[in-house]
XYZ file of N, CA and C in Angstrom:
816
model
N 0.766 -0.999 -0.201
C 0.253 0.106 0.179
C 1.069 1.465 -0.333
N 0.486 2.388 -0.711
C 1.260 3.587 -0.513
C 1.259 4.483 0.730
N 2.388 4.826 0.743
C 2.503 5.259 2.133
C 2.755 6.662 1.743
N 1.902 7.135 3.238
C 1.768 8.748 3.147
C 2.509 9.522 4.028
N 3.271 10.651 3.337
C 4.222 11.226 4.383
C 3.688 12.100 5.274
N 3.911 11.972 6.481
C 3.586 12.864 7.795
C 4.027 14.592 7.603
N 2.989 15.466 7.689
C 3.772 16.591 7.884
C 3.628 17.067 9.379
N 3.480 15.967 10.265
C 3.874 16.636 11.735
C 5.312 16.110 12.263
N 6.169 16.938 12.492
C 7.112 16.772 12.951
C 7.404 16.846 14.770
N 8.116 15.945 14.684
C 8.372 15.217 16.455
C 9.227 16.626 17.100
N 9.790 17.324 16.341
C 10.597 18.312 16.950
C 9.914 19.761 16.767
N 8.492 19.562 16.708
C 7.830 20.772 16.374
C 8.110 22.205 17.752
N 8.420 22.900 17.647
C 9.077 24.223 18.801
C 7.640 24.523 19.447
N 7.891 24.635 20.699
C 6.663 24.957 21.405
C 6.663 26.560 21.403
N 5.812 26.771 21.859
C 5.505 28.442 22.035
C 6.268 28.924 23.426
N 6.831 30.076 22.972
C 7.661 30.378 23.985
C 6.754 30.857 25.407
N 7.147 30.452 26.630
C 6.230 30.434 27.704
C 6.308 32.069 28.039
N 4.874 32.555 28.467
C 4.724 33.884 28.877
C 6.000 34.406 30.233
N 6.296 35.447 29.751
C 7.314 35.812 31.074
C 6.472 36.586 32.365
N 7.224 36.889 33.344
C 6.330 37.787 34.538
C 6.156 38.830 33.977
N 7.141 39.564 33.063
C 6.874 40.995 32.890
C 5.377 41.189 32.103
N 5.430 39.969 30.850
C 4.156 39.804 30.061
C 2.580 39.878 30.794
N 2.950 38.930 32.144
C 1.963 38.424 32.511
C 1.373 40.328 33.598
N 2.593 40.652 33.704
C 1.971 42.167 34.678
C 1.522 43.125 33.499
N 2.215 43.069 32.487
C 1.327 44.035 31.339
C 0.313 43.514 30.972
N -0.415 42.493 30.778
C -1.604 41.622 30.960
C -2.460 42.193 31.717
N -2.292 42.250 33.293
C -2.909 42.654 34.261
C -2.718 43.652 34.227
N -2.103 45.010 33.841
C -2.292 46.428 33.748
C -3.348 46.709 32.596
N -3.245 46.187 31.550
C -4.308 46.141 30.294
C -5.624 46.148 30.995
N -5.701 44.915 31.705
C -7.043 44.354 32.321
C -7.647 44.962 33.124
N -7.031 45.473 34.029
C -7.123 46.540 35.230
C -7.752 47.962 34.442
N -6.779 48.493 33.373
C -7.411 49.812 32.609
C -8.597 49.533 32.092
N -9.019 48.228 31.912
C -10.288 48.067 30.800
C -11.522 48.054 31.988
N -10.935 47.835 33.343
C -11.910 47.800 34.348
C -12.189 46.007 34.722
N -11.242 44.950 34.119
C -11.624 43.671 34.371
C -10.245 43.276 35.678
N -11.209 43.823 36.699
C -10.372 43.706 37.992
C -9.923 42.108 38.225
N -11.006 41.084 38.342
C -10.536 39.851 38.561
C -9.756 39.427 37.593
N -9.678 39.398 36.385
C -8.581 38.757 35.476
C -7.545 39.554 35.668
N -7.440 40.667 36.045
C -6.022 41.520 36.147
C -5.170 40.860 37.046
N -6.145 40.811 38.426
C -5.675 40.226 39.531
C -5.049 38.737 39.644
N -5.832 38.005 38.705
C -5.125 36.752 38.275
C -3.647 36.629 37.704
N -3.765 37.722 36.709
C -2.744 37.842 35.911
C -1.262 38.607 36.555
N -1.783 39.265 37.648
C -0.832 39.588 38.503
C -0.246 38.783 39.351
N -1.239 37.690 40.035
C -0.610 36.386 40.590
C 0.326 35.599 40.019
N 0.144 35.272 38.767
C 1.123 34.709 37.763
C 2.223 35.442 37.506
N 2.244 36.660 37.683
C 3.625 37.358 37.452
C 4.412 37.213 38.460
N 3.774 37.276 39.574
C 4.408 37.160 41.171
C 4.884 35.358 41.479
N 4.617 34.600 40.572
C 4.939 33.297 40.787
C 6.123 33.189 39.985
N 6.337 33.949 38.976
C 7.720 34.233 38.284
C 8.778 35.449 38.733
N 7.869 36.445 39.739
C 8.921 37.423 40.245
C 8.418 37.700 41.336
N 8.624 36.597 42.506
C 8.043 36.683 43.671
C 8.209 37.630 44.459
N 9.238 38.760 44.166
C 9.889 39.512 44.912
C 9.940 41.108 44.498
N 9.039 41.332 43.317
C 8.272 42.569 42.904
C 7.202 42.976 43.789
N 7.608 44.385 44.042
C 6.657 44.712 45.180
C 5.570 45.535 44.182
N 6.094 46.015 43.024
C 5.396 46.509 42.163
C 4.180 45.800 41.856
N 4.310 44.486 41.549
C 2.875 43.788 41.108
C 2.433 43.758 42.623
N 2.904 43.658 43.555
C 1.948 43.720 44.684
C 1.260 44.785 44.990
N 1.742 46.012 44.817
C 1.134 47.004 44.904
C 0.067 47.042 43.376
N 0.119 46.558 42.523
C -0.828 46.453 41.344
C -2.101 45.695 41.865
N -1.692 44.634 42.874
C -2.801 43.424 42.936
C -3.153 44.510 44.154
N -3.030 45.374 45.042
C -4.007 45.809 45.784
C -4.761 47.248 45.054
N -4.290 47.592 44.414
C -4.666 48.620 43.147
C -6.281 47.981 42.635
N -5.956 46.470 42.136
C -6.953 45.867 41.626
C -7.980 45.651 42.674
N -7.683 45.217 43.968
C -8.648 45.299 45.390
C -9.125 46.459 45.366
N -8.327 47.726 45.490
C -9.164 49.181 45.638
C -10.365 49.345 44.881
N -9.983 49.178 43.166
C -10.857 49.752 42.487
C -11.787 49.121 42.445
N -12.079 47.637 42.740
C -12.798 46.969 42.851
C -13.619 46.806 44.335
N -13.381 47.864 45.279
C -14.008 48.097 46.293
C -13.874 47.145 47.326
N -12.885 46.449 47.413
C -12.642 45.351 48.618
C -11.556 45.837 49.500
N -11.939 46.891 49.846
C -11.208 47.463 50.730
C -10.145 47.349 51.777
N -11.085 46.261 52.576
C -9.935 45.381 53.625
C -9.145 44.742 53.246
N -9.246 43.861 52.011
C -8.476 43.291 51.241
C -7.304 44.269 50.965
N -7.756 45.188 50.227
C -6.816 46.441 49.566
C -5.997 47.052 50.660
N -6.177 47.237 51.860
C -5.854 47.800 53.163
C -4.515 46.744 53.653
N -4.714 45.340 53.413
C -3.780 44.602 53.984
C -2.785 44.500 53.066
N -3.043 44.401 51.853
C -2.282 44.149 50.455
C -1.154 45.222 50.533
N -1.800 46.608 50.687
C -0.976 47.829 50.616
C 0.173 47.658 51.906
N -0.433 46.959 53.112
C 0.317 47.169 54.300
C 1.405 46.078 54.019
N 1.138 45.060 53.307
C 2.237 44.175 52.952
C 3.410 44.840 52.356
N 2.992 45.352 51.334
C 4.072 46.059 50.655
C 4.967 47.343 51.361
N 4.475 47.888 52.141
C 4.992 48.953 53.174
C 5.747 48.254 53.966
N 5.455 46.986 54.420
C 6.029 46.200 55.458
C 7.669 46.016 54.776
N 7.265 45.806 53.462
C 8.783 45.124 53.232
C 9.544 46.733 52.345
N 8.764 47.449 52.036
C 9.372 49.160 51.563
C 8.486 50.279 52.282
N 8.834 50.657 53.715
C 8.053 51.569 54.087
C 8.322 52.982 53.537
N 8.899 53.434 52.684
C 9.006 54.336 51.693
C 8.189 54.308 50.285
N 7.501 53.350 50.142
C 6.934 52.967 48.638
C 5.528 53.905 48.821
N 5.766 55.098 48.266
C 4.801 56.196 48.024
C 3.436 55.841 47.650
N 3.362 55.304 46.862
C 1.924 55.011 46.003
C 1.321 53.605 47.043
N 1.896 52.838 47.661
C 1.132 52.073 48.520
C 0.579 52.963 49.673
N 1.167 54.110 50.167
C 0.395 55.058 50.956
C -0.482 55.722 50.590
N -0.461 56.402 49.284
C -1.635 56.729 48.500
C -2.866 55.764 48.262
N -2.630 54.201 48.116
C -3.647 53.415 48.171
C -4.095 53.169 49.374
N -3.315 53.148 50.480
C -4.079 53.073 51.665
C -5.194 53.904 52.110
N -4.518 55.434 51.739
C -5.327 56.540 51.963
C -6.638 56.282 51.197
N -6.628 56.041 50.107
C -8.086 55.662 49.134
C -8.885 54.761 49.834
N -8.012 53.359 49.900
C -9.090 52.259 50.498
C -9.922 53.144 52.046
N -9.168 53.602 52.723
C -9.549 54.061 54.115
C -10.626 55.013 53.876
N -10.645 56.138 52.378
C -11.402 57.095 52.158
C -12.713 56.337 51.797
N -12.797 55.437 50.876
C -13.730 54.635 50.618
C -14.430 53.840 51.774
N -13.611 53.522 52.861
C -14.320 52.883 54.217
C -14.828 53.929 55.177
N -14.391 55.109 54.826
C -14.952 56.207 55.610
C -14.376 56.412 56.837
N -13.311 56.026 56.796
C -11.986 56.207 57.884
C -11.457 57.279 57.200
N -11.725 58.458 57.555
C -11.089 59.835 57.189
C -9.917 60.186 57.977
N -10.103 59.817 59.124
C -8.519 60.119 59.841
C -7.504 59.343 59.733
N -7.595 58.106 59.085
C -6.663 57.137 58.622
C -6.094 57.529 57.243
N -7.048 57.916 56.533
C -7.293 58.606 55.095
C -6.397 59.679 55.066
N -6.626 60.626 55.478
C -5.922 61.850 56.138
C -4.239 61.428 56.265
N -4.103 60.637 57.040
C -2.716 60.267 57.547
C -2.026 59.576 56.692
N -2.587 58.888 56.071
C -1.592 57.932 54.823
C -1.597 58.803 53.285
N -2.557 59.968 52.987
C -2.391 60.499 51.863
C -1.310 61.526 52.193
N -1.319 61.988 53.402
C -0.268 62.949 53.624
C 0.837 62.482 53.732
N 1.265 60.901 54.313
C 2.566 60.213 54.441
C 2.875 60.293 52.531
N 1.807 60.082 51.735
C 2.358 59.758 50.366
C 2.623 60.889 49.865
N 2.107 62.046 50.058
C 2.761 63.444 49.332
C 3.879 63.892 50.173
N 4.003 63.652 51.674
C 5.325 63.925 52.136
C 6.563 63.057 51.397
N 5.917 62.026 50.796
C 7.347 61.205 50.283
C 7.602 61.258 48.870
N 6.346 61.907 48.329
C 6.540 62.319 46.511
C 5.653 63.140 46.146
N 6.193 64.696 46.273
C 5.073 65.725 45.884
C 4.616 65.663 44.344
N 4.716 64.653 43.572
C 4.264 64.712 42.398
C 2.813 63.934 42.397
N 2.383 63.287 43.319
C 1.303 62.380 43.675
C -0.040 63.219 43.587
N -0.400 63.547 42.645
C -1.415 64.791 41.767
C -2.693 63.707 42.682
N -2.988 62.894 42.407
C -4.208 62.151 42.831
C -4.110 62.105 44.523
N -2.791 61.670 45.121
C -3.214 61.996 46.579
C -3.757 63.389 46.968
N -3.156 64.329 46.444
C -3.721 65.613 46.543
C -5.176 65.910 46.090
N -5.618 65.148 44.976
C -7.042 65.131 44.705
C -8.235 64.425 45.851
N -7.441 63.840 46.316
C -8.428 62.683 47.337
C -8.147 63.696 48.794
N -7.096 64.056 48.944
C -7.317 65.415 50.272
C -8.175 65.909 49.861
N -8.402 66.768 48.811
C -9.152 67.648 48.527
C -10.814 67.169 49.061
N -10.670 65.830 48.303
C -11.960 65.304 48.372
C -12.620 65.159 49.926
N -11.373 64.954 50.701
C -11.562 64.462 51.963
C -12.069 65.816 52.968
N -11.381 67.066 52.469
C -11.426 68.295 53.436
C -12.882 68.447 53.116
N -13.197 68.489 51.729
C -14.659 69.138 51.241
C -15.797 68.195 52.083
N -15.543 66.806 52.199
C -16.540 66.221 53.004
C -16.464 66.508 54.439
N -15.254 67.188 55.182
C -15.386 67.755 55.997
C -15.598 68.910 56.361
N -16.021 69.651 55.491
C -16.322 71.075 55.120
C -15.647 72.035 55.451
N -13.957 71.432 55.310
C -12.951 72.069 55.642
C -12.460 72.917 54.206
N -13.434 73.625 53.639
C -13.384 74.016 52.310
C -11.825 74.720 52.173
N -11.312 75.798 52.782
C -9.971 76.535 52.547
C -8.884 75.273 52.601
N -9.173 74.427 53.424
C -8.216 73.340 52.962
C -8.034 72.709 51.797
N -9.029 72.406 51.377
C -9.650 71.436 50.107
C -9.120 72.555 48.788
N -9.181 73.538 48.715
C -9.015 74.807 47.769
C -7.070 74.746 47.977
N -6.647 74.454 48.863
C -5.227 74.197 48.915
C -4.747 72.774 48.121
N -5.589 71.923 48.366
C -5.323 70.393 47.868
C -5.396 70.413 46.378
N -6.591 70.950 46.149
C -7.138 70.775 44.610
C -6.173 71.873 43.763
N -5.409 72.710 44.411
C -4.275 73.927 43.769
C -3.022 73.256 43.520
N -2.809 72.249 44.579
C -1.492 71.290 44.392
C -1.534 70.128 43.247
N -2.974 69.698 43.313
C -2.926 68.607 41.864
C -2.869 69.307 40.763
N -3.606 70.733 40.486
C -3.574 71.435 39.224
C -2.249 71.357 38.952
N -1.383 72.188 39.928
C -0.066 72.394 39.642
C 0.546 71.503 39.088
N 0.793 70.106 39.317
C 1.303 68.688 39.102
C 0.188 68.532 37.541
N -0.919 68.357 37.415
C -1.876 67.797 36.354
C -2.690 69.103 35.657
N -2.466 70.254 35.038
C -2.903 71.398 34.739
C -3.829 70.804 33.487
N -4.009 69.695 32.859
C -4.809 69.428 31.958
C -6.012 68.718 32.319
N -6.147 68.672 33.676
C -7.677 67.545 33.974
C -8.487 68.691 34.366
N -9.684 68.745 33.350
C -10.677 69.770 33.827
C -11.324 69.485 35.008
N -11.516 68.176 35.235
C -12.186 67.885 36.448
C -11.858 68.622 37.555
N -10.451 68.637 37.410
C -9.832 69.299 39.004
C -10.170 70.473 39.379
N -10.332 71.330 37.984
C -10.804 72.899 38.182
C -12.109 72.834 38.715
N -13.259 71.764 38.205
C -14.284 71.843 38.839
C -14.409 71.706 40.207
N -13.666 70.651 40.757
C -13.544 70.555 42.062
C -13.119 71.879 43.106
N -12.266 72.466 42.575
C -11.598 73.841 43.033
C -12.769 74.623 43.058
N -13.563 75.008 41.870
C -14.673 75.926 42.041
C -15.703 75.609 42.935
N -16.146 74.427 43.024
C -16.810 74.010 43.875
C -16.567 74.364 45.220
N -15.320 74.104 45.804
C -14.655 74.467 47.315
C -14.696 75.807 47.478
N -14.776 76.609 46.170
C -14.281 77.963 46.272
C -15.732 78.650 46.695
N -16.456 78.048 45.754
C -18.156 78.191 45.807
C -18.463 78.025 47.130
N -18.200 77.146 47.908
C -18.919 76.832 49.306
C -18.114 77.279 50.287
N -16.672 78.122 49.897
C -16.201 79.066 50.827
C -16.282 80.547 50.432
N -17.488 80.711 49.662
C -17.668 82.108 49.152
C -16.627 82.628 48.649
N -15.741 82.227 47.853
C -15.059 82.848 47.067
C -15.567 82.782 45.580
N -16.649 83.507 45.369
C -17.464 83.239 44.167
C -16.464 83.849 42.706
N -15.597 84.705 42.746
C -15.279 85.308 41.621
C -14.182 84.120 41.281
N -13.572 83.581 42.380
C -12.507 82.303 42.263
C -13.151 81.137 41.771
N -14.632 81.036 42.119
C -15.253 79.938 41.785
C -15.386 79.950 40.028
N -15.797 81.175 39.539
C -16.251 81.679 38.399
C -14.909 81.309 37.565
N -13.723 81.725 37.933
C -12.696 81.658 37.251
C -12.282 79.917 36.893
N -12.386 79.339 38.101
C -12.110 77.873 38.068
C -13.128 76.995 37.311
N -14.377 77.481 36.984
C -15.468 76.615 36.314
C -15.001 77.077 34.984
N -14.691 78.320 34.919
C -14.272 78.895 33.104
C -13.356 78.135 32.969
N -11.820 77.622 33.662
C -11.020 77.064 33.243
C -11.506 75.583 32.892
N -12.328 75.059 33.831
C -12.686 73.825 33.484
C -13.069 73.156 32.024
N -14.010 74.341 31.887
C -14.545 74.237 30.649
C -13.479 74.532 29.344
N -12.814 75.373 29.632
C -11.542 75.445 28.478
C -10.711 74.162 28.376
N -10.437 73.866 29.649
C -10.059 72.313 29.886
C -10.970 71.126 28.926
N -11.873 71.390 28.279
C -13.075 70.442 27.601
C -13.473 69.549 28.723
N -13.822 70.269 29.985
C -14.560 69.397 31.126
C -16.059 70.037 31.029
N -16.716 69.335 30.122
C -18.394 70.090 30.183
C -19.329 69.376 30.524
N -19.362 69.022 31.285
C -20.377 68.010 31.933
C -21.682 68.808 32.257
N -22.744 69.018 32.230
C -23.757 69.872 32.800
C -23.549 70.585 34.196
N -23.040 69.226 34.809
C -22.802 70.126 36.369
C -21.792 71.509 36.604
N -20.849 71.411 35.584
C -19.563 72.631 35.427
C -20.661 73.811 34.787
N -21.719 73.867 33.986
C -22.228 75.108 33.861
C -23.091 75.134 34.984
N -23.715 74.604 35.623
C -24.682 74.548 36.411
C -24.220 75.477 37.690
N -22.686 74.570 38.151
C -21.800 75.582 38.877
C -21.515 76.899 38.808
N -21.050 76.806 37.165
C -20.651 78.349 37.123
C -22.038 79.401 37.274
N -23.302 78.955 36.828
C -24.320 79.653 37.132
C -24.730 80.069 38.404
N -24.421 79.374 39.136
C -24.320 79.514 40.919
C -23.614 80.626 41.305
N -22.580 80.309 40.861
C -21.206 81.682 41.291
C -21.498 82.963 40.855
N -22.119 82.677 39.059
C -22.207 84.135 38.753
C -23.837 84.873 38.950
N -24.307 84.030 39.441
C -25.564 84.526 40.251
C -25.368 85.219 41.574
N -24.762 84.269 42.361
C -23.959 84.777 43.779
C -23.124 86.318 43.507
N -22.583 86.585 42.593
C -22.234 87.824 42.309
C -23.040 88.671 41.316
N -24.459 88.518 41.385
C -25.449 89.714 40.788
C -25.750 89.415 39.401
N -24.547 88.639 38.198
C -24.341 88.305 37.108
C -25.550 87.443 36.576
N -26.734 87.789 36.429
C -27.842 87.050 36.493
C -27.501 86.684 34.708
N -27.124 87.541 33.609
C -27.490 87.008 32.556
C -26.300 85.987 32.097
N -25.229 86.102 32.760
C -24.265 85.201 32.697
C -24.907 83.689 33.266
N -25.492 83.923 34.342
C -26.152 82.758 34.866
C -26.894 81.973 34.030
N -28.002 82.976 33.483
C -28.603 82.525 32.387
C -28.066 81.533 31.113
N -27.184 82.597 31.066
C -26.493 81.699 29.746
C -25.760 80.170 30.026
N -25.302 80.174 31.133
C -24.408 79.010 31.990
C -25.811 78.278 31.939
N -26.765 78.250 32.509
C -28.136 77.012 32.481
C -28.261 76.806 31.091
N -28.319 77.824 30.401
C -29.035 77.432 28.946
C -27.565 76.149 28.513
N -26.935 76.383 28.606
C -25.441 75.518 28.367
C -25.952 73.997 29.049
N -26.142 74.213 30.146
C -26.175 73.046 31.194
C -27.562 72.259 30.446
N -28.516 72.476 30.173
C -29.726 71.861 30.001
C -30.820 72.687 29.194
N -30.334 73.173 28.524
C -31.825 73.841 27.482
C -32.315 75.362 28.157
N -33.171 75.842 27.584
C -33.905 77.071 27.702
C -34.941 76.795 28.834
N -35.703 75.846 29.069
C -36.698 75.837 30.259
C -36.061 75.306 31.295
N -34.871 74.567 31.627
C -34.042 74.405 32.598
C -33.331 75.640 33.001
N -33.404 76.780 32.142
C -32.518 77.526 32.547
C -33.380 78.582 33.360
N -34.579 78.806 32.353
C -35.519 79.535 33.139
C -36.194 79.037 34.765
N -36.275 77.343 34.466
C -36.238 76.977 35.948
C -35.452 77.375 37.415
N -34.281 77.203 36.648
C -33.346 77.374 37.364
C -32.938 78.797 38.239
N -33.296 79.832 37.056
C -33.198 81.245 37.413
C -34.371 81.202 38.337
N -35.554 80.469 38.293
C -36.501 80.857 39.180
C -36.177 80.605 40.610
N -35.593 79.387 40.788
C -34.742 78.942 41.941
C -33.897 79.914 42.474
N -33.024 80.360 41.904
C -32.453 81.651 42.360
C -32.765 82.495 42.927
N -33.937 83.434 41.826
C -34.604 84.611 42.528
C -35.193 83.959 43.621
N -36.262 82.785 43.861
C -36.969 82.592 44.894
C -35.692 82.652 46.085
N -34.772 82.097 46.187
C -33.764 81.713 47.464
C -33.345 83.255 47.656
N -33.249 84.488 46.661
C -32.837 85.711 46.947
C -34.096 86.526 47.374
N -35.106 85.947 47.610
C -36.396 87.107 47.669
C -36.902 87.762 47.095
N -36.207 87.824 45.489
C -36.683 88.278 44.491
C -38.036 87.770 43.545
N -39.259 87.578 44.331
C -40.163 86.896 44.113
C -41.131 87.087 42.911
N -41.463 88.396 42.504
C -41.632 88.367 41.143
C -40.980 87.679 39.721
N -39.254 88.431 39.826
C -38.361 87.586 38.741
C -38.953 86.279 39.286
N -39.086 85.494 40.234
C -39.317 83.993 40.374
C -40.336 83.579 39.784
N -41.495 84.225 39.724
C -42.610 84.018 38.977
C -42.580 83.941 37.805
N -42.143 85.320 37.069
C -41.968 85.360 35.553
C -41.061 84.134 35.148
N -40.042 83.685 35.783
C -39.387 82.373 35.478
C -39.800 81.614 35.612
N -40.346 80.821 36.160
C -41.244 79.721 36.142
C -41.891 79.741 35.219
N -43.094 80.793 35.025
C -44.251 80.762 34.042
C -43.322 80.453 32.880
N -42.209 80.950 32.393
C -41.477 81.107 31.205
C -41.617 79.467 30.941
N -40.440 79.063 32.019
C -40.141 77.528 32.181
C -41.125 76.733 31.667
N -42.906 76.785 32.221
C -44.090 76.176 32.263
C -44.238 76.238 30.568
N -44.068 77.410 29.972
C -44.856 77.584 28.675
C -43.997 77.097 27.605
N -42.326 77.138 28.099
C -41.653 76.431 27.030
C -41.793 74.644 26.896
N -41.735 74.261 28.476
C -42.055 72.723 28.760
C -43.296 72.517 29.294
N -44.575 72.462 29.129
C -45.312 72.319 30.052
C -45.811 70.718 30.771
N -45.491 69.974 29.604
C -45.465 68.461 29.904
C -44.281 68.340 30.924
N -43.295 68.488 30.693
C -41.922 68.318 31.677
C -41.969 68.951 32.851
N -42.613 70.017 32.827
C -42.210 71.023 34.087
C -43.115 71.328 35.068
N -43.842 69.838 35.630
C -44.467 69.893 36.713
C -44.047 70.417 37.978
N -42.341 70.225 38.230
C -41.552 70.643 39.160
C -41.781 72.500 39.073
N -41.622 73.058 38.149
C -42.046 74.576 37.884
C -42.904 74.828 38.116
N -44.164 74.264 37.684
C -45.456 74.607 38.386
C -45.384 74.584 39.918
N -44.775 73.501 40.432
C -44.637 73.975 41.970
C -44.257 74.788 42.424
N -42.715 74.993 42.003
C -42.098 76.340 42.341
C -42.759 77.822 41.875
N -43.562 77.556 40.890
C -44.383 78.881 40.637
C -45.615 79.149 41.657
N -46.291 78.167 42.223
C -47.155 78.154 43.247
C -46.483 78.896 44.315
N -45.298 78.485 44.632
C -44.509 78.715 45.795
C -44.435 80.182 46.065
N -44.034 80.548 44.480
C -43.575 82.118 44.310
C -44.362 82.678 44.274
N -45.640 82.382 44.034
C -46.911 83.343 43.813
C -47.112 83.794 45.177
N -47.353 82.540 46.064
C -47.502 82.668 47.492
C -46.562 83.536 48.326
N -45.449 83.350 48.115
C -44.572 84.435 48.694
C -44.558 86.110 47.887
N -45.067 86.102 46.839
C -45.238 87.500 46.151
C -46.291 87.961 46.519
N -47.307 87.092 47.218
C -48.621 87.819 47.529
C -49.479 88.178 46.110
N -49.411 87.188 45.128
C -50.118 86.587 44.403
C -51.322 86.095 44.242
N -52.333 86.386 44.206
C -53.421 85.608 44.454
C -53.444 84.599 43.179
N -53.778 83.038 43.379
C -53.828 81.747 42.812
C -55.376 81.767 42.087
């Protein structure tokens, strides 16, 4: 019988094995995509090949932190710091984990340690700003957000946070400047326009406030919000007029504006 030649070679080369660095890179890619569990698995594989790599131990903690496994993350970051007490990012991770656990004292302590070791950790300054906002210590928050912006001036959301702290601290012009900068840096969420409008209104610049409210959500939204501003400031006839305009533009949607109108008319002494 005719013999057939086999094309399968006994000395076929095996595919090269994945290195520890490659497992780590794969873990980083998965972490960036939000696939926290698979990222954690890749870091574990990497550590089997590079057991003394503290950076991977830190990245494991980061995966746990992003998955809001805060107690596990705290243990992981503490393990890193036991081996290297000057690992700045591990202190930042600890601070973030404690913040998520609402342990603000420990959060502040660890975030301060992080920036004490490395003045370039803008995320630590941002979280310190969040923490001081939560504690209603707005002047401190302003300092932290300003520090973060000095390092990362292209992040529009930081200017919005700075603006909110300025607004709550009563620094209305500084708030306007910060919100304007956020918009310039392409942070154009509706909230930043609403925030800008509030700061302008506090300065008595109602035309600018109206324009900002329009950019946040359209004409009816703007008139309703201006009505709320006037209502709060005791300008009841202006509030009535604004709510009436909101209802005229979107009568179905603005049931809330109708309630506001009723309240404004009552306060203005207008008979229903």
